[in-house]
Tab-separated table of C-alpha atoms and ligand atoms in Angstrom:
chain	number	residue	atom	x	y	z
U	785	MET	CA	-40.513	241.210	97.570
U	786	SER	CA	-37.588	239.286	96.129
U	787	SER	CA	-35.104	237.587	98.459
U	788	ILE	CA	-31.882	239.459	99.159
U	789	GLU	CA	-30.023	236.885	97.038
U	790	GLU	CA	-32.325	237.549	94.079
U	791	PHE	CA	-32.020	241.279	94.589
U	792	ILE	CA	-28.213	241.157	94.609
U	793	ALA	CA	-28.117	238.796	91.632
U	794	GLY	CA	-30.242	241.287	89.704
U	795	LEU	CA	-27.898	244.221	90.295
U	796	PRO	CA	-25.638	244.984	87.318
U	797	LYS	CA	-22.091	245.165	88.610
U	798	ALA	CA	-18.507	245.880	87.721
U	799	GLU	CA	-15.672	244.064	89.393
U	800	LEU	CA	-12.527	246.175	89.573
U	801	HIS	CA	-10.201	244.221	91.795
U	802	VAL	CA	-9.915	240.636	90.710
U	803	HIS	CA	-6.708	238.796	89.900
U	804	LEU	CA	-6.718	236.427	86.963
U	805	GLU	CA	-4.458	233.941	88.749
U	806	GLY	CA	-6.546	234.116	91.939
U	807	SER	CA	-9.659	233.296	89.899
U	808	VAL	CA	-8.406	229.837	88.953
U	809	GLU	CA	-10.797	227.398	90.628
U	810	PRO	CA	-9.385	224.194	92.188
U	811	GLU	CA	-10.826	222.014	89.413
U	812	THR	CA	-9.325	224.324	86.771
U	813	LEU	CA	-5.934	224.110	88.474
U	814	LEU	CA	-6.264	220.335	88.640
U	815	GLU	CA	-6.874	220.287	84.896
U	816	LEU	CA	-3.752	222.429	84.345
U	817	ALA	CA	-1.752	220.156	86.667
U	818	ARG	CA	-2.820	217.133	84.613
U	819	ARG	CA	-1.979	218.957	81.387
U	820	HIS	CA	1.540	219.690	82.588
U	821	ARG	CA	2.052	216.415	84.477
U	822	SER	CA	2.568	218.210	87.763
U	823	PRO	CA	2.690	216.249	91.038
U	824	LEU	CA	-0.171	218.511	92.151
U	825	ALA	CA	-2.429	216.314	90.025
U	826	ASP	CA	-1.668	213.301	92.247
U	827	GLY	CA	-4.214	212.239	94.817
U	828	GLY	CA	-7.307	213.114	92.773
U	829	GLY	CA	-7.373	216.794	93.711
U	830	GLU	CA	-6.592	216.442	97.412
U	831	ARG	CA	-3.291	218.319	97.089
U	832	VAL	CA	-4.975	221.136	95.208
U	833	ARG	CA	-7.689	221.430	97.868
U	834	GLU	CA	-5.026	221.582	100.596
U	835	LEU	CA	-3.241	224.323	98.684
U	836	TYR	CA	-6.430	226.400	98.548
U	837	ALA	CA	-7.112	226.196	102.278
U	838	THR	CA	-5.429	229.576	102.791
U	839	ARG	CA	-5.802	231.169	106.191
U	840	ASP	CA	-2.854	233.547	106.305
U	841	PHE	CA	-0.836	235.743	103.981
U	842	GLY	CA	2.054	233.274	103.597
U	843	ALA	CA	-0.247	230.402	102.585
U	844	PHE	CA	-2.057	232.698	100.180
U	845	LEU	CA	1.193	233.694	98.449
U	846	GLN	CA	2.218	230.044	98.220
U	847	ALA	CA	-1.056	229.120	96.521
U	848	PHE	CA	-0.829	232.112	94.178
U	849	ARG	CA	2.692	231.042	93.218
U	850	ALA	CA	1.590	227.452	92.538
U	851	VAL	CA	-1.097	228.723	90.146
U	852	CYS	CA	1.424	230.950	88.345
U	853	GLU	CA	3.809	228.032	87.889
U	854	LEU	CA	1.157	226.004	86.075
U	855	LEU	CA	0.298	228.792	83.637
U	856	GLN	CA	2.621	228.036	80.782
U	857	THR	CA	0.994	228.244	77.369
U	858	PRO	CA	-1.366	230.683	75.598
U	859	GLU	CA	-3.968	227.879	75.753
U	860	ASP	CA	-3.668	227.835	79.559
U	861	TYR	CA	-4.362	231.568	79.669
U	862	GLU	CA	-7.265	231.246	77.245
U	863	PHE	CA	-8.751	228.462	79.388
U	864	ILE	CA	-8.494	230.284	82.744
U	865	THR	CA	-9.671	233.610	81.310
U	866	TYR	CA	-12.806	232.096	79.817
U	867	LYS	CA	-13.544	230.241	83.064
U	868	ALA	CA	-12.986	233.343	85.223
U	869	LEU	CA	-15.142	235.600	83.051
U	870	SER	CA	-17.928	232.993	82.827
U	871	ARG	CA	-18.052	232.961	86.603
U	872	LEU	CA	-18.113	236.759	86.762
U	873	ALA	CA	-20.927	236.859	84.215
U	874	GLN	CA	-22.916	234.523	86.491
U	875	GLN	CA	-22.716	237.260	89.137
U	876	ASN	CA	-24.260	239.712	86.677
U	877	VAL	CA	-20.892	241.404	86.269
U	878	ARG	CA	-21.165	243.403	83.037
U	879	TYR	CA	-17.653	244.783	83.086
U	880	ALA	CA	-14.440	243.697	84.788
U	881	GLU	CA	-10.985	245.132	85.210
U	882	VAL	CA	-8.883	242.028	85.630
U	883	THR	CA	-5.366	242.195	87.008
U	884	LEU	CA	-2.529	240.135	85.607
U	885	ALA	CA	0.626	239.741	87.707
U	886	ALA	CA	2.648	240.809	84.685
U	887	GLY	CA	5.755	241.126	86.865
U	888	VAL	CA	5.515	237.399	87.599
U	889	VAL	CA	4.967	236.501	83.945
U	890	LEU	CA	8.145	238.370	83.017
U	891	TRP	CA	10.044	236.922	85.964
U	892	LYS	CA	9.150	233.429	84.703
U	893	GLY	CA	10.780	234.375	81.402
U	894	GLU	CA	7.521	233.898	79.512
U	895	ASN	CA	6.671	235.697	76.318
U	896	LEU	CA	4.011	238.022	77.732
U	897	LEU	CA	2.629	238.807	74.307
U	898	ASN	CA	1.820	235.127	73.736
U	899	SER	CA	0.196	234.778	77.148
U	900	PHE	CA	-1.830	237.925	76.523
U	901	SER	CA	-3.020	236.608	73.164
U	902	GLY	CA	-4.457	233.637	75.063
U	903	MET	CA	-6.180	235.946	77.537
U	904	GLU	CA	-7.598	237.992	74.691
U	905	ALA	CA	-8.993	234.878	73.014
U	906	GLY	CA	-10.634	233.763	76.278
U	907	ALA	CA	-12.093	237.230	76.814
U	908	ARG	CA	-13.421	237.377	73.264
U	909	ARG	CA	-15.158	234.023	73.670
U	910	ALA	CA	-16.656	235.058	77.050
U	911	GLN	CA	-17.936	238.304	75.551
U	912	GLU	CA	-19.573	236.421	72.693
U	913	ASP	CA	-21.176	233.921	75.061
U	914	PHE	CA	-22.150	236.188	77.978
U	915	GLY	CA	-21.753	239.802	76.871
U	916	ILE	CA	-19.210	240.559	79.614
U	917	ARG	CA	-16.531	243.115	78.766
U	918	VAL	CA	-13.050	243.252	80.214
U	919	LYS	CA	-10.074	245.575	80.453
U	920	TRP	CA	-6.728	244.628	81.920
U	921	ILE	CA	-4.492	245.986	84.639
U	922	PHE	CA	-0.846	244.906	84.632
U	923	ASP	CA	0.537	244.583	88.126
U	924	THR	CA	4.131	245.114	89.124
U	925	VAL	CA	5.459	243.278	92.167
U	926	ARG	CA	6.935	245.489	94.885
U	927	GLN	CA	9.677	243.133	95.998
U	928	PHE	CA	10.822	242.559	92.397
U	929	GLY	CA	12.131	246.116	92.322
U	930	LEU	CA	12.423	248.912	89.825
U	931	GLU	CA	13.795	247.105	86.789
U	932	SER	CA	10.944	244.608	86.819
U	933	ALA	CA	8.433	247.476	87.127
U	934	GLU	CA	9.978	249.152	84.075
U	935	GLY	CA	9.538	245.906	82.144
U	936	VAL	CA	5.875	245.695	83.158
U	937	LEU	CA	5.309	249.292	82.076
U	938	ARG	CA	6.850	248.599	78.658
U	939	GLU	CA	4.495	245.663	78.114
U	940	ALA	CA	1.459	247.586	79.353
U	941	VAL	CA	2.163	250.449	76.958
U	942	ARG	CA	2.695	248.001	74.098
U	943	LEU	CA	-0.726	246.445	74.722
U	944	GLN	CA	-2.656	249.613	75.495
U	945	ASP	CA	-4.590	249.490	72.243
U	946	ARG	CA	-5.551	245.885	73.016
U	947	GLY	CA	-7.345	246.639	76.271
U	948	VAL	CA	-4.617	247.174	78.866
U	949	VAL	CA	-5.965	250.182	80.709
U	950	GLY	CA	-3.865	250.472	83.830
U	951	LEU	CA	-0.711	249.866	85.785
U	952	GLY	CA	-0.946	248.555	89.332
U	953	ILE	CA	1.370	247.508	92.098
U	954	GLY	CA	0.983	244.510	94.369
U	955	GLY	CA	3.113	242.042	96.266
U	956	ASP	CA	4.613	242.534	99.697
U	957	GLU	CA	3.614	245.979	100.907
U	958	GLN	CA	6.330	245.876	103.586
U	959	ARG	CA	9.053	245.462	100.956
U	960	GLY	CA	9.255	248.100	98.263
U	961	ALA	CA	8.255	251.596	99.306
U	962	PRO	CA	6.116	253.490	96.776
U	963	GLU	CA	8.797	256.173	96.387
U	964	LEU	CA	10.995	253.631	94.620
U	965	PHE	CA	8.461	253.370	91.781
U	966	ARG	CA	7.644	257.066	91.403
U	967	ALA	CA	9.348	257.513	88.021
U	968	VAL	CA	7.692	254.399	86.542
U	969	PHE	CA	4.245	255.555	87.579
U	970	ASP	CA	4.953	259.099	86.341
U	971	ASP	CA	5.912	257.663	83.006
U	972	ALA	CA	2.823	255.425	82.913
U	973	ARG	CA	0.579	258.439	83.519
U	974	LYS	CA	2.250	260.351	80.694
U	975	GLN	CA	1.642	257.388	78.406
U	976	GLY	CA	-2.065	257.473	79.212
U	977	LEU	CA	-2.294	254.504	81.582
U	978	ARG	CA	-4.531	254.677	84.647
U	979	LEU	CA	-2.907	254.007	88.007
U	980	THR	CA	-3.906	251.856	90.945
U	981	ALA	CA	-2.107	250.448	93.973
U	982	HIS	CA	-2.557	247.808	96.627
U	983	ALA	CA	-2.050	249.798	99.806
U	984	GLY	CA	-3.279	249.840	103.367
U	985	GLU	CA	-3.604	246.053	103.475
U	986	THR	CA	-0.517	244.739	105.278
U	987	ALA	CA	0.957	248.168	106.033
U	988	GLY	CA	-0.418	251.262	107.753
U	989	PRO	CA	-1.797	254.593	106.510
U	990	VAL	CA	1.634	255.844	105.499
U	991	SER	CA	1.603	253.277	102.696
U	992	VAL	CA	-1.684	254.717	101.388
U	993	TRP	CA	-0.314	258.251	101.530
U	994	GLY	CA	2.722	256.980	99.597
U	995	ALA	CA	0.520	255.382	96.946
U	996	LEU	CA	-1.340	258.671	96.503
U	997	ASP	CA	1.564	261.099	96.734
U	998	ALA	CA	4.492	259.199	95.225
U	999	LEU	CA	2.652	257.014	92.707
U	1000	GLY	CA	-0.311	259.237	91.946
U	1001	ALA	CA	-2.630	256.250	92.407
U	1002	GLU	CA	-6.150	257.059	91.233
U	1003	ARG	CA	-7.621	254.108	93.062
U	1004	ILE	CA	-6.636	252.270	96.229
U	1005	SER	CA	-6.932	248.516	96.628
U	1006	HIS	CA	-7.967	247.474	100.156
U	1007	GLY	CA	-7.056	250.625	102.075
U	1008	PHE	CA	-8.631	249.397	105.285
U	1009	THR	CA	-5.726	250.527	107.479
U	1010	ALA	CA	-6.435	254.096	106.322
U	1011	ALA	CA	-9.136	254.027	108.998
U	1012	ARG	CA	-6.395	254.667	111.576
U	1013	ASP	CA	-5.752	258.113	110.095
U	1014	PRO	CA	-8.827	260.383	110.123
U	1015	ARG	CA	-7.066	262.959	107.933
U	1016	LEU	CA	-6.460	260.292	105.279
U	1017	VAL	CA	-10.066	259.102	105.388
U	1018	ALA	CA	-11.230	262.702	104.980
U	1019	HIS	CA	-8.828	263.113	102.048
U	1020	LEU	CA	-10.109	259.970	100.302
U	1021	ALA	CA	-13.677	261.198	100.777
U	1022	ALA	CA	-13.023	264.774	99.660
U	1023	ARG	CA	-11.185	263.710	96.505
U	1024	GLN	CA	-13.570	260.811	95.861
U	1025	ILE	CA	-10.583	258.510	95.399
U	1026	PRO	CA	-12.170	255.082	94.932
U	1027	VAL	CA	-11.281	252.301	97.344
U	1028	ASP	CA	-11.701	248.669	96.281
U	1029	ILE	CA	-13.132	246.851	99.273
U	1030	CYS	CA	-12.374	243.121	99.520
U	1031	LEU	CA	-14.103	241.875	102.676
U	1032	THR	CA	-13.468	238.140	102.529
U	1033	SER	CA	-9.922	238.590	101.267
U	1034	ASN	CA	-8.938	240.724	104.251
U	1035	VAL	CA	-10.019	238.023	106.665
U	1036	ARG	CA	-8.688	235.064	104.679
U	1037	THR	CA	-5.203	236.579	104.408
U	1038	GLY	CA	-5.230	237.084	108.173
U	1039	CYS	CA	-4.912	240.871	107.760
U	1040	LEU	CA	-8.134	241.436	109.717
U	1041	PRO	CA	-8.892	239.333	112.779
U	1042	GLU	CA	-12.645	239.472	112.227
U	1043	LEU	CA	-14.836	240.705	109.428
U	1044	ALA	CA	-16.898	242.872	111.762
U	1045	THR	CA	-13.826	245.045	112.422
U	1046	HIS	CA	-13.646	246.119	108.747
U	1047	PRO	CA	-14.233	249.887	108.372
U	1048	VAL	CA	-16.501	249.522	105.299
U	1049	ARG	CA	-19.595	250.871	107.053
U	1050	ARG	CA	-17.683	253.791	108.525
U	1051	TYR	CA	-16.108	254.585	105.142
U	1052	PHE	CA	-19.494	254.475	103.414
U	1053	ASN	CA	-21.092	256.767	105.984
U	1054	GLN	CA	-18.182	259.182	105.609
U	1055	GLY	CA	-18.844	259.429	101.886
U	1056	LEU	CA	-15.980	257.420	100.383
U	1057	LEU	CA	-16.458	256.038	96.885
U	1058	LEU	CA	-16.421	252.275	97.490
U	1059	SER	CA	-16.792	249.222	95.312
U	1060	LEU	CA	-17.054	245.633	96.509
U	1061	ASN	CA	-14.653	243.090	95.057
U	1062	THR	CA	-13.403	239.547	95.541
U	1063	ASP	CA	-9.648	240.023	94.941
U	1064	ASP	CA	-8.903	236.292	94.494
U	1065	PRO	CA	-12.311	234.614	94.439
U	1066	ALA	CA	-11.110	231.037	93.942
U	1067	LEU	CA	-8.394	231.185	96.564
U	1068	PHE	CA	-10.721	232.839	99.075
U	1069	GLU	CA	-13.742	230.687	98.199
U	1070	THR	CA	-15.972	233.642	97.477
U	1071	TYR	CA	-17.810	235.297	94.597
U	1072	LEU	CA	-19.023	238.823	94.057
U	1073	ASN	CA	-22.679	238.341	95.007
U	1074	ARG	CA	-21.524	236.792	98.277
U	1075	GLU	CA	-19.513	239.955	99.041
U	1076	TYR	CA	-22.679	242.027	98.569
U	1077	ARG	CA	-24.544	239.656	100.860
U	1078	LEU	CA	-21.847	240.054	103.525
U	1079	ALA	CA	-22.190	243.828	103.276
U	1080	HIS	CA	-25.924	243.371	103.868
U	1081	GLU	CA	-25.712	240.786	106.639
U	1082	VAL	CA	-22.653	241.905	108.577
U	1083	PHE	CA	-22.714	245.659	107.965
U	1084	GLY	CA	-26.413	246.266	107.488
U	1085	PHE	CA	-26.268	247.691	103.962
U	1086	SER	CA	-29.844	248.182	102.771
U	1087	ARG	CA	-31.008	247.377	99.250
U	1088	GLU	CA	-30.759	251.028	98.350
U	1089	GLU	CA	-27.208	251.179	99.726
U	1090	LEU	CA	-26.222	247.997	97.870
U	1091	THR	CA	-27.519	249.607	94.699
U	1092	ARG	CA	-25.315	252.637	95.386
U	1093	LEU	CA	-22.308	250.321	95.800
U	1094	ALA	CA	-23.096	248.615	92.492
U	1095	GLU	CA	-23.391	252.001	90.764
U	1096	ALA	CA	-20.120	253.084	92.375
U	1097	SER	CA	-18.387	250.037	90.901
U	1098	PHE	CA	-18.950	251.575	87.450
U	1099	ARG	CA	-18.161	255.129	88.578
U	1100	ALA	CA	-14.808	253.960	90.001
U	1101	ALA	CA	-13.867	252.071	86.835
U	1102	PHE	CA	-11.173	253.143	84.386
U	1103	LEU	CA	-13.805	253.781	81.731
U	1104	THR	CA	-14.554	256.916	79.731
U	1105	PRO	CA	-17.464	259.067	80.995
U	1106	GLU	CA	-19.529	257.870	78.010
U	1107	GLU	CA	-18.831	254.213	78.770
U	1108	LYS	CA	-19.746	254.736	82.421
U	1109	GLU	CA	-22.980	256.409	81.396
U	1110	SER	CA	-23.945	253.498	79.179
U	1111	TYR	CA	-23.546	251.055	82.089
U	1112	LEU	CA	-25.214	253.360	84.618
U	1113	ALA	CA	-28.256	253.674	82.368
U	1114	ALA	CA	-29.140	250.100	83.438
U	1115	PHE	CA	-29.907	251.415	86.927
U	1116	ARG	CA	-32.522	253.789	85.567
U	1117	SER	CA	-34.461	251.321	83.446
U	1118	PRO	CA	-37.486	249.736	85.141
U	1119	GLU	CA	-36.098	246.202	84.750
U	1120	GLY	CA	-32.733	247.262	86.152
U	1121	SER	CA	-31.051	245.640	83.202
B	421	ZN	ZN1	-5.388	242.206	95.058
């Protein structure tokens, strides 16, 4: 029998919750810092390594911000997109929904269309080289408020026919109640965008209810605090509302004291539709196959259960039923590919 590492590596996967900026590896950031003559390039990479040693939410946001500041030209976006997708392809990720903090791009006063053209070029090159496909989710930032969210929606709609599939919301869950963004998300739905929300990460179950009721979120990112509300867990299970699980992320941001306290096993046993994800793989020093291994080692997921999680990653995607079917067919072929 193959080792568990080989087994996991062989599983075709989708990654649905991965931030482009959080996928920038330290050496990639160092290259950008050199390109833009940033002081971060001093000390031969030491300052970059220090920046990436995130152990709480504040340090994580600081690192995320530093990456965003160094993304300035379409070439930068092309470079980081190709690198990120190459790494995903190494995990046997066939399809990814990659999130761009579009609210931050606009806040920086960048021409989002130019940045997106760079991302597109990187994605095209990665698809040619590795066969990986990508769609994009544009994230609004809660604490940036309503006007910023409206700007993000405008850009997402403008780029819908170029692979932007969804609107999401991230940032500080404590600042910016979902109700504030109801009209923007309503509008996005009418325009044909799919909806997702970071919720139940740094705030309690009420934030998840808000994401579902006020925003109409079709998918929940993190959602681990929902475990405190049995009615909410039952609701997520009954409606088969997918939850993106990000095990390492939840510990590295300090949101969970210990990995073993994560409700992933309980959620799975209660029938929730779960996918495993890295969130910000470079910042959290993880990669997707490692997340599957953690599910196996820490939560006792069997090979059969890991296969169900990999299948669920395609089922939970913002793909058409036909597209999902074409990916899921890989699980029925004898080679599993
Ligand atoms: Zn995230």
